[in-house]
PDB file of C-alpha atoms and ligand atoms in Angstrom:
ATOM      1  CA  ALA A   1     -16.683  -8.147  -2.168  1.00  0.00           C
ATOM      2  CA  ARG A   2     -13.262  -9.281  -1.076  1.00  0.00           C
ATOM      3  CA  ALA A   3     -11.632  -6.362  -2.894  1.00  0.00           C
ATOM      4  CA  GLU A   4     -14.105  -3.977  -1.272  1.00  0.00           C
ATOM      5  CA  LEU A   5     -13.301  -5.325   2.160  1.00  0.00           C
ATOM      6  CA  MET A   6      -9.591  -5.040   1.537  1.00  0.00           C
ATOM      7  CA  LYS A   7     -10.047  -1.476   0.396  1.00  0.00           C
ATOM      8  CA  MET A   8     -11.992  -0.583   3.519  1.00  0.00           C
ATOM      9  CA  GLU A   9      -9.403  -2.146   5.773  1.00  0.00           C
ATOM     10  CA  LYS A  10      -6.715  -0.287   3.905  1.00  0.00           C
ATOM     11  CA  MET A  11      -8.482   3.054   4.343  1.00  0.00           C
ATOM     12  CA  GLN A  12      -8.846   2.313   8.005  1.00  0.00           C
ATOM     13  CA  ILE A  13      -5.152   1.582   8.432  1.00  0.00           C
ATOM     14  CA  VAL A  14      -4.175   4.720   6.563  1.00  0.00           C
ATOM     15  CA  SER A  15      -6.469   7.055   8.464  1.00  0.00           C
ATOM     16  CA  GLN A  16      -5.525   5.514  11.807  1.00  0.00           C
ATOM     17  CA  MET A  17      -1.830   5.829  11.055  1.00  0.00           C
ATOM     18  CA  ALA A  18      -2.200   9.388   9.769  1.00  0.00           C
ATOM     19  CA  ALA A  19      -4.110  10.396  12.890  1.00  0.00           C
ATOM     20  CA  SER A  20      -1.500   8.845  15.195  1.00  0.00           C
ATOM     21  CA  ILE A  21       1.430  10.406  13.405  1.00  0.00           C
ATOM     22  CA  SER A  22       0.044  13.929  13.415  1.00  0.00           C
ATOM     23  CA  HIS A  23      -0.853  13.492  17.064  1.00  0.00           C
ATOM     24  CA  GLU A  24       2.624  12.196  17.952  1.00  0.00           C
ATOM     25  CA  ILE A  25       4.598  14.844  16.109  1.00  0.00           C
ATOM     26  CA  ARG A  26       2.531  17.754  17.307  1.00  0.00           C
ATOM     27  CA  ASN A  27       4.027  17.643  20.811  1.00  0.00           C
ATOM     28  CA  PRO A  28       7.695  17.978  19.912  1.00  0.00           C
ATOM     29  CA  LEU A  29       6.866  20.590  17.282  1.00  0.00           C
ATOM     30  CA  THR A  30       4.914  22.652  19.792  1.00  0.00           C
ATOM     31  CA  VAL A  31       7.883  22.558  22.146  1.00  0.00           C
ATOM     32  CA  VAL A  32      10.274  23.641  19.382  1.00  0.00           C
ATOM     33  CA  LYS A  33       7.983  26.485  18.403  1.00  0.00           C
ATOM     34  CA  GLY A  34       7.762  27.676  22.005  1.00  0.00           C
ATOM     35  CA  PHE A  35      11.523  27.741  22.496  1.00  0.00           C
ATOM     36  CA  ILE A  36      12.124  29.500  19.188  1.00  0.00           C
ATOM     37  CA  GLN A  37       9.594  32.142  20.154  1.00  0.00           C
ATOM     38  CA  LEU A  38      11.482  32.631  23.427  1.00  0.00           C
ATOM     39  CA  LEU A  39      14.774  32.907  21.547  1.00  0.00           C
ATOM     40  CA  GLN A  40      13.205  35.448  19.207  1.00  0.00           C
ATOM     41  CA  THR A  41      12.964  38.007  22.020  1.00  0.00           C
ATOM     42  CA  GLY A  42      16.764  38.229  21.823  1.00  0.00           C
ATOM     43  CA  ARG A  43      17.036  39.173  25.482  1.00  0.00           C
ATOM     44  CA  LEU A  44      18.100  35.875  26.983  1.00  0.00           C
ATOM     45  CA  PRO A  45      21.474  35.229  28.590  1.00  0.00           C
ATOM     46  CA  ARG A  46      23.840  33.312  26.315  1.00  0.00           C
ATOM     47  CA  GLU A  47      23.689  30.099  28.409  1.00  0.00           C
ATOM     48  CA  THR A  48      19.903  30.122  28.394  1.00  0.00           C
ATOM     49  CA  GLU A  49      19.895  30.569  24.641  1.00  0.00           C
ATOM     50  CA  GLU A  50      22.232  27.621  24.244  1.00  0.00           C
ATOM     51  CA  ARG A  51      20.077  25.468  26.480  1.00  0.00           C
ATOM     52  CA  TYR A  52      16.920  26.351  24.551  1.00  0.00           C
ATOM     53  CA  ILE A  53      18.609  25.599  21.241  1.00  0.00           C
ATOM     54  CA  ARG A  54      19.736  22.237  22.583  1.00  0.00           C
ATOM     55  CA  ILE A  55      16.223  21.387  23.741  1.00  0.00           C
ATOM     56  CA  ALA A  56      14.749  22.453  20.393  1.00  0.00           C
ATOM     57  CA  LEU A  57      17.235  20.243  18.525  1.00  0.00           C
ATOM     58  CA  GLU A  58      16.479  17.286  20.802  1.00  0.00           C
ATOM     59  CA  GLU A  59      12.774  17.703  20.191  1.00  0.00           C
ATOM     60  CA  LEU A  60      13.338  17.824  16.433  1.00  0.00           C
ATOM     61  CA  GLU A  61      15.345  14.609  16.708  1.00  0.00           C
ATOM     62  CA  ARG A  62      12.451  13.098  18.585  1.00  0.00           C
ATOM     63  CA  ALA A  63      10.030  14.140  15.840  1.00  0.00           C
ATOM     64  CA  GLU A  64      12.377  12.525  13.318  1.00  0.00           C
ATOM     65  CA  ALA A  65      12.508   9.300  15.340  1.00  0.00           C
ATOM     66  CA  ILE A  66       8.717   9.186  15.518  1.00  0.00           C
ATOM     67  CA  ILE A  67       8.456   9.624  11.763  1.00  0.00           C
ATOM     68  CA  ARG A  68      11.002   6.806  11.307  1.00  0.00           C
ATOM     69  CA  ASP A  69       8.906   4.461  13.463  1.00  0.00           C
ATOM     70  CA  TYR A  70       5.813   5.124  11.316  1.00  0.00           C
ATOM     71  CA  LEU A  71       6.792   6.244   7.868  1.00  0.00           C
ATOM     72  CA  THR A  72      10.159   4.890   6.759  1.00  0.00           C
ATOM     73  CA  PHE A  73       8.620   3.321   3.648  1.00  0.00           C
ATOM     74  CA  ALA A  74       5.761   5.704   3.056  1.00  0.00           C
ATOM     75  CA  LYS A  75       5.068   6.643  -0.533  1.00  0.00           C
ATOM     76  CA  PRO A  76       2.753   9.419  -1.674  1.00  0.00           C
ATOM     77  CA  ALA A  77       0.209   6.913  -2.976  1.00  0.00           C
ATOM     78  CA  PRO A  78       0.455   3.676  -1.022  1.00  0.00           C
ATOM     79  CA  LYS A  79      -0.824   0.520  -2.672  1.00  0.00           C
ATOM     80  CA  GLU A  80      -3.698  -1.404  -1.285  1.00  0.00           C
ATOM     81  CA  THR A  81      -3.179  -4.720   0.388  1.00  0.00           C
ATOM     82  CA  GLU A  82      -1.652  -7.328  -1.883  1.00  0.00           C
ATOM     83  CA  PRO A  83      -0.030 -10.743  -1.680  1.00  0.00           C
ATOM     84  CA  ILE A  84       3.400 -10.349  -0.091  1.00  0.00           C
ATOM     85  CA  ASP A  85       6.242 -12.810  -0.404  1.00  0.00           C
ATOM     86  CA  VAL A  86       7.667 -12.719   3.098  1.00  0.00           C
ATOM     87  CA  ALA A  87      11.133 -13.942   2.074  1.00  0.00           C
ATOM     88  CA  THR A  88      11.545 -11.176  -0.510  1.00  0.00           C
ATOM     89  CA  GLN A  89      10.341  -8.423   1.784  1.00  0.00           C
ATOM     90  CA  LEU A  90      12.233  -9.621   4.852  1.00  0.00           C
ATOM     91  CA  GLN A  91      15.353  -9.806   2.702  1.00  0.00           C
ATOM     92  CA  LYS A  92      14.881  -6.135   1.781  1.00  0.00           C
ATOM     93  CA  VAL A  93      14.566  -5.095   5.407  1.00  0.00           C
ATOM     94  CA  LEU A  94      17.588  -7.228   6.334  1.00  0.00           C
ATOM     95  CA  GLN A  95      19.587  -5.466   3.662  1.00  0.00           C
ATOM     96  CA  MET A  96      18.659  -2.121   5.197  1.00  0.00           C
ATOM     97  CA  ILE A  97      19.656  -3.052   8.727  1.00  0.00           C
ATOM     98  CA  THR A  98      22.758  -5.143   8.043  1.00  0.00           C
ATOM     99  CA  PRO A  99      25.173  -2.166   7.927  1.00  0.00           C
ATOM    100  CA  MET A 100      23.811  -0.998  11.291  1.00  0.00           C
ATOM    101  CA  ALA A 101      24.198  -4.522  12.672  1.00  0.00           C
ATOM    102  CA  HIS A 102      27.790  -4.827  11.492  1.00  0.00           C
ATOM    103  CA  MET A 103      28.667  -1.498  13.084  1.00  0.00           C
ATOM    104  CA  HIS A 104      27.658  -3.072  16.387  1.00  0.00           C
ATOM    105  CA  SER A 105      29.490  -6.374  15.792  1.00  0.00           C
ATOM    106  CA  ILE A 106      26.236  -8.206  15.238  1.00  0.00           C
ATOM    107  CA  HIS A 107      26.178 -11.230  12.986  1.00  0.00           C
ATOM    108  CA  VAL A 108      23.023 -11.479  10.891  1.00  0.00           C
ATOM    109  CA  SER A 109      21.742 -14.832   9.685  1.00  0.00           C
ATOM    110  CA  SER A 110      18.491 -15.797   8.029  1.00  0.00           C
ATOM    111  CA  SER A 111      16.612 -18.787   6.738  1.00  0.00           C
ATOM    112  CA  LEU A 112      13.655 -17.605   4.700  1.00  0.00           C
ATOM    113  CA  GLU A 113      11.014 -19.731   3.011  1.00  0.00           C
ATOM    114  CA  HIS A 114       8.844 -18.174   0.325  1.00  0.00           C
ATOM    115  CA  GLY A 115       5.526 -17.864   2.158  1.00  0.00           C
ATOM    116  CA  VAL A 116       2.759 -15.549   1.013  1.00  0.00           C
ATOM    117  CA  VAL A 117       0.656 -13.309   3.269  1.00  0.00           C
ATOM    118  CA  ILE A 118      -1.832 -10.536   2.536  1.00  0.00           C
ATOM    119  CA  GLY A 119      -0.967  -7.019   3.598  1.00  0.00           C
ATOM    120  CA  ASN A 120       0.371  -3.647   2.617  1.00  0.00           C
ATOM    121  CA  VAL A 121       4.026  -3.992   1.636  1.00  0.00           C
ATOM    122  CA  GLN A 122       5.063  -0.667   3.146  1.00  0.00           C
ATOM    123  CA  TYR A 123       3.509  -1.528   6.482  1.00  0.00           C
ATOM    124  CA  PHE A 124       4.961  -5.026   6.373  1.00  0.00           C
ATOM    125  CA  GLN A 125       8.429  -3.541   5.908  1.00  0.00           C
ATOM    126  CA  GLN A 126       7.852  -0.903   8.591  1.00  0.00           C
ATOM    127  CA  CYS A 127       6.737  -3.596  11.019  1.00  0.00           C
ATOM    128  CA  PHE A 128       9.828  -5.748  10.568  1.00  0.00           C
ATOM    129  CA  LEU A 129      12.191  -2.801  10.401  1.00  0.00           C
ATOM    130  CA  ASN A 130      10.948  -1.710  13.832  1.00  0.00           C
ATOM    131  CA  LEU A 131      11.281  -5.224  15.271  1.00  0.00           C
ATOM    132  CA  LEU A 132      14.731  -5.868  13.804  1.00  0.00           C
ATOM    133  CA  LYS A 133      15.952  -2.470  14.969  1.00  0.00           C
ATOM    134  CA  ASN A 134      14.854  -3.341  18.492  1.00  0.00           C
ATOM    135  CA  SER A 135      16.822  -6.592  18.329  1.00  0.00           C
ATOM    136  CA  ILE A 136      19.929  -4.760  17.157  1.00  0.00           C
ATOM    137  CA  GLU A 137      19.516  -2.137  19.859  1.00  0.00           C
ATOM    138  CA  ALA A 138      19.225  -4.964  22.403  1.00  0.00           C
ATOM    139  CA  MET A 139      22.781  -6.092  21.538  1.00  0.00           C
ATOM    140  CA  PRO A 140      24.991  -3.050  22.168  1.00  0.00           C
ATOM    141  CA  ASN A 141      28.031  -5.318  22.640  1.00  0.00           C
ATOM    142  CA  GLY A 142      27.424  -7.517  19.624  1.00  0.00           C
ATOM    143  CA  GLY A 143      25.680 -10.821  19.177  1.00  0.00           C
ATOM    144  CA  THR A 144      23.667 -12.730  16.641  1.00  0.00           C
ATOM    145  CA  LEU A 145      20.422 -11.770  14.994  1.00  0.00           C
ATOM    146  CA  HIS A 146      18.553 -14.616  13.376  1.00  0.00           C
ATOM    147  CA  VAL A 147      15.464 -14.224  11.219  1.00  0.00           C
ATOM    148  CA  ALA A 148      13.474 -17.167   9.923  1.00  0.00           C
ATOM    149  CA  ALA A 149      10.319 -17.569   7.873  1.00  0.00           C
ATOM    150  CA  GLU A 150       8.594 -20.915   7.652  1.00  0.00           C
ATOM    151  CA  ASN A 151       5.464 -22.197   5.895  1.00  0.00           C
ATOM    152  CA  ARG A 152       3.196 -24.134   8.207  1.00  0.00           C
ATOM    153  CA  GLY A 153       0.119 -24.894   6.152  1.00  0.00           C
ATOM    154  CA  ALA A 154      -2.415 -22.223   6.976  1.00  0.00           C
ATOM    155  CA  SER A 155       0.200 -19.928   8.506  1.00  0.00           C
ATOM    156  CA  VAL A 156       3.504 -18.325   7.794  1.00  0.00           C
ATOM    157  CA  VAL A 157       5.628 -18.164  10.929  1.00  0.00           C
ATOM    158  CA  ILE A 158       8.351 -15.562  11.242  1.00  0.00           C
ATOM    159  CA  THR A 159      10.818 -15.649  14.121  1.00  0.00           C
ATOM    160  CA  ILE A 160      13.289 -12.979  15.142  1.00  0.00           C
ATOM    161  CA  SER A 161      15.889 -14.021  17.686  1.00  0.00           C
ATOM    162  CA  ASP A 162      18.594 -12.052  19.387  1.00  0.00           C
ATOM    163  CA  ASN A 163      20.945 -12.811  22.255  1.00  0.00           C
ATOM    164  CA  GLY A 164      20.705  -9.333  23.672  1.00  0.00           C
ATOM    165  CA  VAL A 165      19.690  -7.728  26.959  1.00  0.00           C
ATOM    166  CA  GLY A 166      16.373  -9.587  27.083  1.00  0.00           C
ATOM    167  CA  MET A 167      13.187  -8.473  28.772  1.00  0.00           C
ATOM    168  CA  THR A 168      11.645  -8.916  32.206  1.00  0.00           C
ATOM    169  CA  LYS A 169       8.121 -10.350  32.510  1.00  0.00           C
ATOM    170  CA  GLU A 170       6.851  -6.825  33.059  1.00  0.00           C
ATOM    171  CA  GLN A 171       8.618  -5.591  29.919  1.00  0.00           C
ATOM    172  CA  VAL A 172       7.176  -8.467  27.901  1.00  0.00           C
ATOM    173  CA  ARG A 173       3.729  -7.609  29.177  1.00  0.00           C
ATOM    174  CA  ARG A 174       4.154  -3.960  28.197  1.00  0.00           C
ATOM    175  CA  PHE A 175       5.580  -4.677  24.741  1.00  0.00           C
ATOM    176  CA  GLY A 176       3.531  -2.708  22.219  1.00  0.00           C
ATOM    177  CA  GLU A 177       2.145  -0.309  24.792  1.00  0.00           C
ATOM    178  CA  PRO A 178       2.470   3.259  23.482  1.00  0.00           C
ATOM    179  CA  TYR A 179       5.399   5.211  25.003  1.00  0.00           C
ATOM    180  CA  PHE A 180       6.774   2.196  26.822  1.00  0.00           C
ATOM    181  CA  SER A 181      10.528   2.444  26.338  1.00  0.00           C
ATOM    182  CA  THR A 182      13.585   1.510  28.375  1.00  0.00           C
ATOM    183  CA  LYS A 183      15.870   3.559  26.111  1.00  0.00           C
ATOM    184  CA  GLU A 184      17.139   7.040  26.795  1.00  0.00           C
ATOM    185  CA  LYS A 185      16.077   8.299  23.386  1.00  0.00           C
ATOM    186  CA  GLY A 186      13.373   5.742  22.693  1.00  0.00           C
ATOM    187  CA  THR A 187       9.977   6.702  21.325  1.00  0.00           C
ATOM    188  CA  GLY A 188       8.161   3.677  22.702  1.00  0.00           C
ATOM    189  CA  LEU A 189       6.189   3.642  19.459  1.00  0.00           C
ATOM    190  CA  GLY A 190       8.093   1.179  17.259  1.00  0.00           C
ATOM    191  CA  ALA A 191       6.683  -1.949  18.878  1.00  0.00           C
ATOM    192  CA  MET A 192       3.180  -0.476  18.989  1.00  0.00           C
ATOM    193  CA  VAL A 193       3.293   0.243  15.264  1.00  0.00           C
ATOM    194  CA  ALA A 194       4.599  -3.286  14.602  1.00  0.00           C
ATOM    195  CA  VAL A 195       1.932  -4.937  16.739  1.00  0.00           C
ATOM    196  CA  LYS A 196      -0.841  -2.899  15.083  1.00  0.00           C
ATOM    197  CA  ILE A 197       0.376  -3.932  11.639  1.00  0.00           C
ATOM    198  CA  ILE A 198       0.551  -7.613  12.657  1.00  0.00           C
ATOM    199  CA  GLU A 199      -2.990  -7.423  14.005  1.00  0.00           C
ATOM    200  CA  GLN A 200      -4.228  -5.674  10.851  1.00  0.00           C
ATOM    201  CA  MET A 201      -2.885  -8.598   8.844  1.00  0.00           C
ATOM    202  CA  GLY A 202      -4.827 -10.993  11.062  1.00  0.00           C
ATOM    203  CA  GLY A 203      -1.665 -12.227  12.730  1.00  0.00           C
ATOM    204  CA  THR A 204      -0.584 -12.986  16.292  1.00  0.00           C
ATOM    205  CA  TRP A 205       2.716 -12.677  18.145  1.00  0.00           C
ATOM    206  CA  THR A 206       4.414 -14.148  21.165  1.00  0.00           C
ATOM    207  CA  ILE A 207       7.597 -13.242  23.002  1.00  0.00           C
ATOM    208  CA  GLU A 208      10.015 -15.544  24.733  1.00  0.00           C
ATOM    209  CA  SER A 209      12.679 -13.673  26.598  1.00  0.00           C
ATOM    210  CA  ALA A 210      15.195 -13.990  29.398  1.00  0.00           C
ATOM    211  CA  VAL A 211      17.129 -11.115  30.897  1.00  0.00           C
ATOM    212  CA  GLN A 212      20.749 -11.014  29.674  1.00  0.00           C
ATOM    213  CA  LYS A 213      20.070 -14.048  27.483  1.00  0.00           C
ATOM    214  CA  GLY A 214      17.967 -12.739  24.656  1.00  0.00           C
ATOM    215  CA  THR A 215      14.610 -12.521  23.039  1.00  0.00           C
ATOM    216  CA  THR A 216      12.700 -14.486  20.436  1.00  0.00           C
ATOM    217  CA  LEU A 217       9.669 -12.970  18.806  1.00  0.00           C
ATOM    218  CA  THR A 218       7.354 -15.304  16.949  1.00  0.00           C
ATOM    219  CA  ILE A 219       4.910 -13.798  14.502  1.00  0.00           C
ATOM    220  CA  THR A 220       2.238 -15.970  12.962  1.00  0.00           C
ATOM    221  CA  LEU A 221       0.429 -14.634   9.905  1.00  0.00           C
ATOM    222  CA  PRO A 222      -2.371 -16.241   7.903  1.00  0.00           C
ATOM    223  CA  ALA A 223      -0.974 -17.747   4.695  1.00  0.00           C
ATOM    224  CA  SER A 224      -2.464 -16.864   1.330  1.00  0.00           C
ATOM    225  CA  ARG A 225      -2.681 -18.950  -1.832  1.00  0.00           C
ATOM    226  CA  LEU A 226      -2.549 -15.875  -4.042  1.00  0.00           C
ATOM    227  CA  ARG A 227       0.544 -15.175  -6.051  1.00  0.00           C
ATOM    228  CA  PRO A 228       2.609 -12.118  -5.132  1.00  0.00           C
ATOM    229  CA  PRO A 229       3.154  -9.587  -7.936  1.00  0.00           C
ATOM    230  CA  THR A 230       6.458  -9.799  -9.775  1.00  0.00           C
ATOM    231  CA  ALA A 231       9.194  -7.336  -8.836  1.00  0.00           C
ATOM    232  CA  GLU A 232       8.358  -5.265 -11.926  1.00  0.00           C
ATOM    233  CA  GLN A 233       4.678  -5.000 -11.087  1.00  0.00           C
ATOM    234  CA  SER A 234       5.558  -3.927  -7.555  1.00  0.00           C
ATOM    235  CA  ALA A 235       8.034  -1.308  -8.674  1.00  0.00           C
ATOM    236  CA  ALA A 236       5.503   0.145 -11.123  1.00  0.00           C
ATOM    237  CA  GLY A 237       2.926   0.767  -8.412  1.00  0.00           C
TER     238      GLY A 237
HETATM  239  P1  ADP B   1      11.933   2.080  21.566  1.00  0.00           P
HETATM  240  O1  ADP B   1      12.720   1.146  20.686  1.00  0.00           O
HETATM  241  O2  ADP B   1      11.867   3.462  20.995  1.00  0.00           O
HETATM  242  O3  ADP B   1      12.361   2.039  23.002  1.00  0.00           O
HETATM  243  P2  ADP B   1       9.775   0.263  20.998  1.00  0.00           P
HETATM  244  O4  ADP B   1       8.310   0.462  21.048  1.00  0.00           O
HETATM  245  O5  ADP B   1      10.368  -0.101  19.689  1.00  0.00           O
HETATM  246  O6  ADP B   1      10.415   1.580  21.583  1.00  0.00           O
HETATM  247  O7  ADP B   1      10.175  -0.853  22.050  1.00  0.00           O
HETATM  248  C1  ADP B   1       9.676  -0.748  23.365  1.00  0.00           C
HETATM  249  C2  ADP B   1      10.577  -1.419  24.379  1.00  0.00           C
HETATM  250  O8  ADP B   1      10.477  -2.840  24.256  1.00  0.00           O
HETATM  251  C3  ADP B   1      12.054  -1.122  24.254  1.00  0.00           C
HETATM  252  O9  ADP B   1      12.410   0.097  24.846  1.00  0.00           O
HETATM  253  C4  ADP B   1      12.667  -2.323  24.974  1.00  0.00           C
HETATM  254  O10 ADP B   1      12.643  -2.141  26.361  1.00  0.00           O
HETATM  255  C5  ADP B   1      11.699  -3.440  24.668  1.00  0.00           C
HETATM  256  N1  ADP B   1      12.181  -4.307  23.569  1.00  0.00           N
HETATM  257  C6  ADP B   1      11.667  -4.408  22.339  1.00  0.00           C
HETATM  258  N2  ADP B   1      12.325  -5.315  21.602  1.00  0.00           N
HETATM  259  C7  ADP B   1      13.291  -5.822  22.402  1.00  0.00           C
HETATM  260  C8  ADP B   1      14.323  -6.820  22.244  1.00  0.00           C
HETATM  261  N3  ADP B   1      14.490  -7.489  21.082  1.00  0.00           N
HETATM  262  N4  ADP B   1      15.121  -7.077  23.302  1.00  0.00           N
HETATM  263  C9  ADP B   1      14.956  -6.428  24.462  1.00  0.00           C
HETATM  264  N5  ADP B   1      14.021  -5.491  24.684  1.00  0.00           N
HETATM  265  C10 ADP B   1      13.190  -5.182  23.670  1.00  0.00           C
HETATM  266 MG1   MG B   2      12.185   0.618  18.720  1.00  0.00          MG
END
């Protein structure tokens, strides 16, 4: 019965995500199509053509950014939910973002205990990639990013701290709201995707933030007693 339930939840996540993605990418693609059709007439002044090409490219970049917020780790046949070792998976995401952090003079530190939670590994990674990317983007002039995972009995608590631009009360309140972004080229979807994934795993999150001081995100996930698959088993699936 437990396996059945997990399967159903999994299907639900997948179909919800698929529906959102196709919805989100349709807009920029429609715009690109429209401008290309206009260009196809071949009767536009040179400057207009250049402007339309620029808009089309910007919209394609936007579509790319949306796909990154949802599907960075997507595989053709995603696995169902499974026990996840948070330290191992957070380490993988940290490895991905560390070059980007160093480019922005950001020091990355971590203290990761081996806690186990139940979820879909791809979504888990997507969730933390989106959150860590936000922390890095909050420190355009450098800083420190700290990630910790701690076992607390029935829960695994993950904290992400940065000493970046911080958030106002209003921004904290709107965190996770679709399209809410303070960035010029932001999608406003990364936090929403992360929050949805946390909720799907039965977790909760809180934000502590001060403008120009920094932000700490605390994510609490239910701990599992199951054993995560070995690296080999994971790679095979
Ligand atoms: P995007 O990154 O594309 O703007 P997100 O949904 O990922 O969209 O984030 C929404 C908004 O939340 C950001 O634009 C930013 O204002 C705020 N935010 C998220 N994380 C942080 C953080 N660590 N520090 C400051 N602001 C943040
Ligand atoms: Mg983001």
